[in-house]
Amino acid sequence: MPHRYNVKGSHMVHYIWSEKVEGMKVSRIRFQDINLQKPSWLAAKHSPLPPADRDYTTKAPCETCTSCNCTWSHVYAAGWMCLNEGCKEHFQLDGDTCTDLTWNPVWMNERTEWPQHIIPPFPLKPTPPLTDSNVPSLEEETSLSCWKGMVCPKCGRCNSRTKWDEWKCLNAACDFELPVTHTVFPARALVEKHGFEFQGQAISFDKCYAPVTKRETEWPGLWRHSTYDIPGGNVVSHFHANAVINQQPGGANEILEALQGSKLGMERFSMGNASAEGLSLVRHFAINYGMPYKYVVSVDSKPFSEAPPTIMNIVNRLTWAGKKVVNDGTYQQFNELLCLGYFENQSIGVSPITLTPLFHLLIQPTITNNKRHNQYHDDGEKDLGPTIASISIGGEAIMTIRMKAKFYFYPKGQTPETYDPLADIEPGTQLYKERLELARLYKAVQKQDEEMDEEEEEEDNDTQERTSPRRAYLRAKTALFAALANDKRKTAPVILSLDLKHGDMVVMHGHPLQARYEHAVTPKGKLRYGLTCRYVKPGNIPLAERWKGDFGIRAEDAYDG
Ligand SMILES: O=C(O)CCC(=O)C(=O)O
């Protein structure tokens, strides 16, 4: 085989059945070559051509199972069996499970004729989409077909799309490269169908649930600024842009055009710990500027001094947003920017479909059904400052925040006997109200016990009187544990959902926010950039690299909303 993954030919499904091997039911599929003009790719070397005249009429005999009424061919030499895994007669021969798996030679030789008028629905070897039309379309530049991969037209290797600005064959011995010059689409083209742009201050479609509380909205300039407090001193701040802000010089519209027009060199990086053979790529494209920062994968960092003006413009704007939120004098100047790029159906994180372009083809329906991989993550690396600011450019996205399961579902493994009703109860955790109520009832029991003990010293008291609060407490505890056992969820509910539109900025502030909560950003549409600034503590960064995060913004150039 020339490559680890190869596209070899089209096959038709000839037969599907279930076998029983050592007590396990194994599904089997028999394929048959469609192209009979040449020896099969799996035929021994120098095999003769397949016979021109095939016998399509001789078939192995069939029988119908008296138990499930399914009809099956004589697949095995040992005799006829029911091959329906759901049937009680499955794989039974003379009252025993069959163990001789030799094929019936007649069945092995039977062939089904491929209806010649039916042409395979898509090319087996996807090539890079060729943009030969005069009308540029997002479809041709960022749709799923632009990143699900290609078979190299030169050497036949199956390749993932790793670079934003080109198709490149990853076979070291092959030099196939196809640069992609992206069309610059205006913001209008990326707005959702029936979407609209706000001319005045934006309307907020954010949703927040307990324990999040929303603060009074502020109006810096034309921005709408919504602030959400999360217990533990954490803040999530949403700066909603509008059309006027986005149209200003240096605004989101210019940023969008500049990002599309410049070859930033964004790449999909390898995870390096693939559980299967081949490349295991993250699902988004990325490039890092300033201090090196490792999120999921290590991304090489370019110094800010080499960053295009639009990147520094974004740092400038995010600095404004960061200072607005952290206005108590503790703001630490950002020194890193991670630029993420998303084509259609991409989102942050590890791709479950990292193997081959064909794999992508097979899994495509799953993606389009929106069954996405887990995008939740935190930015809680120990070398990061507590403030993280990001700007959303292009297509819309939803940002959601939830508590990490290990904090939400406490206490794992406890029983009614070991449960401490007075242990710290954190707002927003599973059955928070019920736990609070239990703590209250428990305190009532304690109080009553103390009072009764005092009285008992004076006179003998009826113990019946002690039972009422205790009964209420025990009832509540039983109900709490029944509810805990009943809760089959694996993840905590979303407590904050932000509707991110083109030009919106979000600031997250607070170490506990990253330690106890996680967030996900799910892009909609076909093209989006998410650019995030952080403060990376220099301590663990090699001296020779620290200068990469240096930059200065002249006071008169500082963005002020
Ligand atoms: O805005 C985005 O696309 C993702 C930002 C994000 O979640 C992150 O950088 O941690």
PDB file of C-alpha atoms in Angstrom, residues 6 11 63 79 87 112 125 133 148 161 209 213-214 305 352 366 369 372 377 380 400 406 415 423 438 454 479 531 553:
ATOM      1  CA  ASN A   6      -5.702   4.579   0.639  1.00  0.00           C
ATOM      2  CA  HIS A  11     -17.952  -1.841  -3.319  1.00  0.00           C
ATOM      3  CA  GLU A  63     -34.321 -21.056   4.298  1.00  0.00           C
ATOM      4  CA  GLY A  79     -25.386 -26.075   7.665  1.00  0.00           C
ATOM      5  CA  CYS A  87     -33.872 -14.389  17.306  1.00  0.00           C
ATOM      6  CA  THR A 112     -24.926  -9.933  -7.344  1.00  0.00           C
ATOM      7  CA  LYS A 125     -11.361  10.647  -4.006  1.00  0.00           C
ATOM      8  CA  SER A 133     -16.713  30.063 -10.613  1.00  0.00           C
ATOM      9  CA  LYS A 148     -13.205  17.464   5.517  1.00  0.00           C
ATOM     10  CA  ARG A 161      -7.089  20.345   5.625  1.00  0.00           C
ATOM     11  CA  TYR A 209     -30.176  31.284  35.459  1.00  0.00           C
ATOM     12  CA  THR A 213     -27.341  37.517  38.700  1.00  0.00           C
ATOM     13  CA  LYS A 214     -27.496  40.248  36.119  1.00  0.00           C
ATOM     14  CA  SER A 305       6.054  43.237  16.922  1.00  0.00           C
ATOM     15  CA  PRO A 352     -13.639  13.094  16.978  1.00  0.00           C
ATOM     16  CA  THR A 366     -23.575  13.226  12.498  1.00  0.00           C
ATOM     17  CA  ASN A 369     -27.258  16.777  12.969  1.00  0.00           C
ATOM     18  CA  ARG A 372     -21.116  17.993  18.376  1.00  0.00           C
ATOM     19  CA  HIS A 377     -13.108  23.824  28.453  1.00  0.00           C
ATOM     20  CA  GLY A 380      -7.619  28.012  34.005  1.00  0.00           C
ATOM     21  CA  THR A 400     -22.450  28.906  27.281  1.00  0.00           C
ATOM     22  CA  LYS A 406     -17.110  17.373  39.578  1.00  0.00           C
ATOM     23  CA  THR A 415     -24.607   7.775  51.752  1.00  0.00           C
ATOM     24  CA  ALA A 423     -20.866  20.933  54.893  1.00  0.00           C
ATOM     25  CA  LEU A 438     -31.885  19.945  54.908  1.00  0.00           C
ATOM     26  CA  GLU A 454     -31.169  21.404  79.429  1.00  0.00           C
ATOM     27  CA  ALA A 479     -36.094  12.623  49.666  1.00  0.00           C
ATOM     28  CA  LEU A 531      -9.803  36.352  19.153  1.00  0.00           C
ATOM     29  CA  ILE A 553      -0.389  51.632  22.739  1.00  0.00           C
TER      30      ILE A 553
END
